[in-house]
Tab-separated table of C-alpha atoms in Angstrom:
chain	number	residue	atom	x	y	z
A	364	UNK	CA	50.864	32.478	-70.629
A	365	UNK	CA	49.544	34.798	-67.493
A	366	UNK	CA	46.164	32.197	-68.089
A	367	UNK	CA	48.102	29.132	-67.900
A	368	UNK	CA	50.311	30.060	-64.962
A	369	UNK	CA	46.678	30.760	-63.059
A	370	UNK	CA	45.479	27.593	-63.895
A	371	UNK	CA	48.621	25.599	-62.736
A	372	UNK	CA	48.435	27.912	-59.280
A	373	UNK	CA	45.207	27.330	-58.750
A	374	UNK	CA	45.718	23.268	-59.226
A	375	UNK	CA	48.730	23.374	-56.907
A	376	UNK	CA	46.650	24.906	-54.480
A	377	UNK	CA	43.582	22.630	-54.567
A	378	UNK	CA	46.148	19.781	-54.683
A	379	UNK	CA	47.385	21.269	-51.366
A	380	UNK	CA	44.189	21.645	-49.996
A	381	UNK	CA	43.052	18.084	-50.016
A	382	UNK	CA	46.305	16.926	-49.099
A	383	UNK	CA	45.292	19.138	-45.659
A	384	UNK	CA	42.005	17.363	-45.099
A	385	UNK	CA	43.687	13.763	-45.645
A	386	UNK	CA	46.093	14.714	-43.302
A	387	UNK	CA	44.110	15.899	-40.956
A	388	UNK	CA	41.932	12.667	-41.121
A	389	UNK	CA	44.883	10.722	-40.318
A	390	UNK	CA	46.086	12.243	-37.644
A	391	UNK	CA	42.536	12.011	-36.338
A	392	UNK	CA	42.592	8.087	-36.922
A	393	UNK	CA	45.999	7.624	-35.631
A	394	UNK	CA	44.936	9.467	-32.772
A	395	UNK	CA	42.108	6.445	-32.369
A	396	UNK	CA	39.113	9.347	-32.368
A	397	UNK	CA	36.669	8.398	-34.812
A	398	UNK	CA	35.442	11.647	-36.015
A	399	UNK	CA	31.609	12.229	-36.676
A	400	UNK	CA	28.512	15.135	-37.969
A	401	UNK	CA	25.681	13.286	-35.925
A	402	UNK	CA	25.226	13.795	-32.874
A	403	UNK	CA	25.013	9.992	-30.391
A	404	UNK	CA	22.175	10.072	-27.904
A	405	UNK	CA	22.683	7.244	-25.329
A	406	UNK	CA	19.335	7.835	-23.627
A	407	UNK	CA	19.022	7.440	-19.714
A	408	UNK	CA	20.711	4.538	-18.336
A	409	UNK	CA	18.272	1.320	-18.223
A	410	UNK	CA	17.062	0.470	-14.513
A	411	UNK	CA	18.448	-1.874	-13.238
A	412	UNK	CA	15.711	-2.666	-10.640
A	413	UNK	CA	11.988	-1.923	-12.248
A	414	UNK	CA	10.112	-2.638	-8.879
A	415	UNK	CA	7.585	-3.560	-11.418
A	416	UNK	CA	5.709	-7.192	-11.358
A	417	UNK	CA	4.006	-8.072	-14.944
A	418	UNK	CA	-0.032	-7.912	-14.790
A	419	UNK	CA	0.313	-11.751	-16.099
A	420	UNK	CA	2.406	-12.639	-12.706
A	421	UNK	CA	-0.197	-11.850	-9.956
A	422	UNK	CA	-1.877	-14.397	-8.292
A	423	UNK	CA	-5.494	-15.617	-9.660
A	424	UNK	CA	-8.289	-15.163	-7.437
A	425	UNK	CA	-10.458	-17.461	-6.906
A	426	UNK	CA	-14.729	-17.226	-5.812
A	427	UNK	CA	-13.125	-17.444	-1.889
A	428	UNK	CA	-10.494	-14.533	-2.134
A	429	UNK	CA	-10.461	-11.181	-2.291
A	430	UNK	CA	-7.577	-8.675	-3.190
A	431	UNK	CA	-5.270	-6.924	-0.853
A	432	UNK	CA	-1.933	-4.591	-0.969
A	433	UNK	CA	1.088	-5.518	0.989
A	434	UNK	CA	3.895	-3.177	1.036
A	435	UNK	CA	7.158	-4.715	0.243
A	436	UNK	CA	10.946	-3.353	0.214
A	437	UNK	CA	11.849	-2.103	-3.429
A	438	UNK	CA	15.123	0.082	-4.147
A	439	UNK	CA	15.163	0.766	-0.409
A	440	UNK	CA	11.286	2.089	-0.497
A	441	UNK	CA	8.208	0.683	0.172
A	442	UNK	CA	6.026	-0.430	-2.575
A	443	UNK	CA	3.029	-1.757	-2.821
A	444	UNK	CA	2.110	-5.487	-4.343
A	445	UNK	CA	-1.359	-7.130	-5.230
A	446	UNK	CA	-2.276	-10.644	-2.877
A	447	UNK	CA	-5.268	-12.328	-2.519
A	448	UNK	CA	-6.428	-13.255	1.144
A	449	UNK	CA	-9.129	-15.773	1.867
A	450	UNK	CA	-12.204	-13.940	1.756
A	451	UNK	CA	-12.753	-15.042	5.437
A	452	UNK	CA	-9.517	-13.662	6.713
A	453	UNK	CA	-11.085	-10.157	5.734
A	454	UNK	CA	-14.532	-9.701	7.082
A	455	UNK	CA	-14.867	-7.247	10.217
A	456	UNK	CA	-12.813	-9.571	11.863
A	457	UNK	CA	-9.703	-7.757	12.501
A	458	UNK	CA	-7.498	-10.880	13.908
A	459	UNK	CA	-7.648	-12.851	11.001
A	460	UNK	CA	-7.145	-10.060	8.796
A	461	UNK	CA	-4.077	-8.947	10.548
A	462	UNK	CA	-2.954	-12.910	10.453
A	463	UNK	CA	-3.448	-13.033	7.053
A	464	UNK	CA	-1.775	-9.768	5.877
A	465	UNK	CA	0.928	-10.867	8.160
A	466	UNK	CA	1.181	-14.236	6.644
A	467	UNK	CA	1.940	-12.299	2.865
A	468	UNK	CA	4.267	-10.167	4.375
A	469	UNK	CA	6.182	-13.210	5.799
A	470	UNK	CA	5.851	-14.897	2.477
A	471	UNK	CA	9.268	-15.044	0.481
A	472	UNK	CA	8.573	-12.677	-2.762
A	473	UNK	CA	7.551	-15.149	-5.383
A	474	UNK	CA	10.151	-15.275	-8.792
A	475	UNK	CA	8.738	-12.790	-10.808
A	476	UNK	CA	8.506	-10.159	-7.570
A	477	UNK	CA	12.331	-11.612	-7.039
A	478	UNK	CA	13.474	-10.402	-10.747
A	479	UNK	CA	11.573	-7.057	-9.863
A	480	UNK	CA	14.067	-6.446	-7.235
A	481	UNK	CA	11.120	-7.317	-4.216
A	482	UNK	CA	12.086	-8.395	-0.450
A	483	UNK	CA	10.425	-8.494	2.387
A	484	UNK	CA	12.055	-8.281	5.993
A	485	UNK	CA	9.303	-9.277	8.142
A	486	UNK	CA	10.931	-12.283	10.325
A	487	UNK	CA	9.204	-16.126	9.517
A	488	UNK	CA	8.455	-16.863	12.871
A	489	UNK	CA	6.688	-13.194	13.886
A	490	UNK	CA	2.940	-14.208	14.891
A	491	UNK	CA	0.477	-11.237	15.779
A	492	UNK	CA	-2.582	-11.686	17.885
A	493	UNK	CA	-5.529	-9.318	19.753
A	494	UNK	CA	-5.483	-6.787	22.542
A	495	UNK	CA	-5.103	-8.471	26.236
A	496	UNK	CA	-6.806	-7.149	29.556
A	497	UNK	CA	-5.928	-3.115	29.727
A	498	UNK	CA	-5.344	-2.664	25.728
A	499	UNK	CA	-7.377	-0.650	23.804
A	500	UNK	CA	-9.958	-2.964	21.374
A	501	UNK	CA	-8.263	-1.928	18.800
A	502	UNK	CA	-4.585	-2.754	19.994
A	503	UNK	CA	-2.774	-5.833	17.934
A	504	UNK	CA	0.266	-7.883	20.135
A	505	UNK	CA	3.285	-9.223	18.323
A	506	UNK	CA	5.329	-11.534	19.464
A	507	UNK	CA	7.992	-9.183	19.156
A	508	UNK	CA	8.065	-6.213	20.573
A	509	UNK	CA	7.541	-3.542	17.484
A	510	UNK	CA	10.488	-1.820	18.384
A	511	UNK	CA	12.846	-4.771	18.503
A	512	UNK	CA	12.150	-5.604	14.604
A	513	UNK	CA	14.508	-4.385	12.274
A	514	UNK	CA	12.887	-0.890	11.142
A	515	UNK	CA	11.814	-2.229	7.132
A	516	UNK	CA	9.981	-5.092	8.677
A	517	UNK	CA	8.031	-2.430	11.177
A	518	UNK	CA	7.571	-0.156	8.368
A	519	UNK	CA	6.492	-3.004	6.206
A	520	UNK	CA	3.425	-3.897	8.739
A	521	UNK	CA	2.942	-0.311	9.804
A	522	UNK	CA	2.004	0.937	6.673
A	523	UNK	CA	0.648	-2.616	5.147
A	524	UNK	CA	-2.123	-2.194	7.923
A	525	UNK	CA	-2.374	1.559	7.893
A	526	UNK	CA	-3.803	1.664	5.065
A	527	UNK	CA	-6.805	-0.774	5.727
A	528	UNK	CA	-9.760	0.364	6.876
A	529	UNK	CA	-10.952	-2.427	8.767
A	530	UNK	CA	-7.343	-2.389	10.766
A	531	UNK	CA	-7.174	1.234	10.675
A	532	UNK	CA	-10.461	2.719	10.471
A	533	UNK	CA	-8.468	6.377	11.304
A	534	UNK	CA	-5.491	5.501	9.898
A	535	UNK	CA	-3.344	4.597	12.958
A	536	UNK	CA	-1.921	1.064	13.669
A	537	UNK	CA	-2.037	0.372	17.641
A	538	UNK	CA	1.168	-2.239	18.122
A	539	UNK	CA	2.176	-3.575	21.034
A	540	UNK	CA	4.695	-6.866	22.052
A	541	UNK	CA	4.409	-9.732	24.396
A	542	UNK	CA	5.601	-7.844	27.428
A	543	UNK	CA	3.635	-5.929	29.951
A	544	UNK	CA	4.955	-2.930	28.106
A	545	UNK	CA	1.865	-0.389	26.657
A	546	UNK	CA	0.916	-0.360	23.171
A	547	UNK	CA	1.905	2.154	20.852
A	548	UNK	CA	0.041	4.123	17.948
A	549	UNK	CA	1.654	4.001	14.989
A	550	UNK	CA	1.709	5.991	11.525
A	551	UNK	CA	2.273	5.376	7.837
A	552	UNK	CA	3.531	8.693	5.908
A	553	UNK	CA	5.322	9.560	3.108
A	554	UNK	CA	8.463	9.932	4.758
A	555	UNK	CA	8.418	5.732	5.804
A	556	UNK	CA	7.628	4.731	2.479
A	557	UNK	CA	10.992	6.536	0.895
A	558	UNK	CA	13.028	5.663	4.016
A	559	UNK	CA	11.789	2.403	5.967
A	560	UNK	CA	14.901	2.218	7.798
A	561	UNK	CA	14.351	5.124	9.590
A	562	UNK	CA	12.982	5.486	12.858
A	563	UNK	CA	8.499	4.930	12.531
A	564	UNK	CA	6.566	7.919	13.258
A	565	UNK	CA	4.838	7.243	16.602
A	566	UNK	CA	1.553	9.041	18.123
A	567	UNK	CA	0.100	8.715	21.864
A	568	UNK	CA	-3.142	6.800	22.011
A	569	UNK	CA	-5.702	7.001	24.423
A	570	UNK	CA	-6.612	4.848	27.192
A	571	UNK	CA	-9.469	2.609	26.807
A	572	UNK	CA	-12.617	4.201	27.109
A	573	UNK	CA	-14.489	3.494	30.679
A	574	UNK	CA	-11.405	1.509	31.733
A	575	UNK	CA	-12.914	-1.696	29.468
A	576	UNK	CA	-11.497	-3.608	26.562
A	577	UNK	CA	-13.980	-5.398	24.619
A	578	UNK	CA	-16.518	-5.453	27.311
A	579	UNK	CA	-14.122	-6.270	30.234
A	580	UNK	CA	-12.954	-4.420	32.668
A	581	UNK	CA	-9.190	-3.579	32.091
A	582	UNK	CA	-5.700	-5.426	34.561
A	583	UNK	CA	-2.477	-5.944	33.987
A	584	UNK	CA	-2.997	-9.713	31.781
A	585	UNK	CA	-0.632	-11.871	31.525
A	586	UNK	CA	-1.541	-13.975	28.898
A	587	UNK	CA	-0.208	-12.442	25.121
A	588	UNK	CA	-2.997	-13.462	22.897
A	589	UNK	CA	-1.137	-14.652	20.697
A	590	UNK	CA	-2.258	-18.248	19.367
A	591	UNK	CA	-1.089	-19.317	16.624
């Protein structure tokens, strides 16, 4: 008897037991919480903007081109994006060059460069030209003055000619506008790249050397340079 009574106890209590768990799984349910043992790893969230142009999408070159970097506005930073320039506009030429790099920057980003999240906020109508009676040889006029342009587009040249040797053989961009206003020097750092809507880091450049520019002797000028 004692052996029998055990075994109906110890049914009663299993019975009990797994009337617990299916309880407890319904109140879960009810509750709409899907329960779970493994762990869900969602991963980082997907970007939204890649700033990232597929090797298939740049332009060909062709035998009269040769490649160049333009900086364009990414995610609010300046990033870098492969052209090709006529290989005239880039010998030691430094107008053309500087037309030519301006023309890409001017460019609307093409559809892939769109998708990537590219812009560019150089104005259409900006033209850039050589240094005028009094500048330094190396000096290049906008038609703007540099510190009228919305702070991107600046940034945008700035660093776009910064960081080519033939316009920026020491690394500083000499800018100046149509006015009778002095040129100013101009750098590209870290600091513009991550924030080109802040204020450009400006340096103080020299006068011209033996008060010539480009063989002449130095005035006031009137005329801007600027044909084109």
């Amino acid at each position: 008897m004692t052996g029998s009574s055990n075994g109906r106890r110890g049914r009663r209590r299993g019975a009990l037991a797994l009337a617990g768990v299916l309880a407890g799984a319904a109140l879960v349910t009810g509750c709409g919480i899907r329960s779970t043992t493994v762990p869900v790893d969602a991963g980082a969230a997907p970007s939204q903007v890649p700033c990232t142009v597929p090797a298939d999408s740049v332009t060909t070159q062709s035998l009269r081109s040769v490649p160049v970097e333009i900086y364009l506005v990414c995610s609010s930073q300046l990033v870098t994006v492969d052209r090709a320039v006529s290989a005239d506009a880039s010998a030691q030429d430094r107008v053309p060059l500087a037309r030519a790099l301006l023309d890409e920057l001017r460019r609307e980003p093409d559809a892939e460069e769109r998708r990537a999240g590219y812009a560019t906020s150089v104005p259409k109508g900006l033209r850039i030209g050589p240094a005028r009676h009094g500048d330094r040889k190396d000096t290049l006029r906008l038609s703007e003055q540099p510190e009228n342009l919305p702070s991107d587009a600046l940034a945008q040249i700035v660093c776009t000619y910064a960081e080519n040797d033939t316009l920026a053989p020491r690394g500083t961009v000499v800018l100046g506008g149509p006015g009778g206003y002095p040129a100013r020097g101009y750098l590209c750092t870290s600091e513009m790249k991550a924030r080109p809507s802040a204020v450009p880091s400006t340096v103080t450049v020299p006068a011209p050397v033996n008060g010539t520019v480009n063989g002449a002797e130095t005035g006031t000028g009137t005329g801007t340079g600027l044909v084109r």
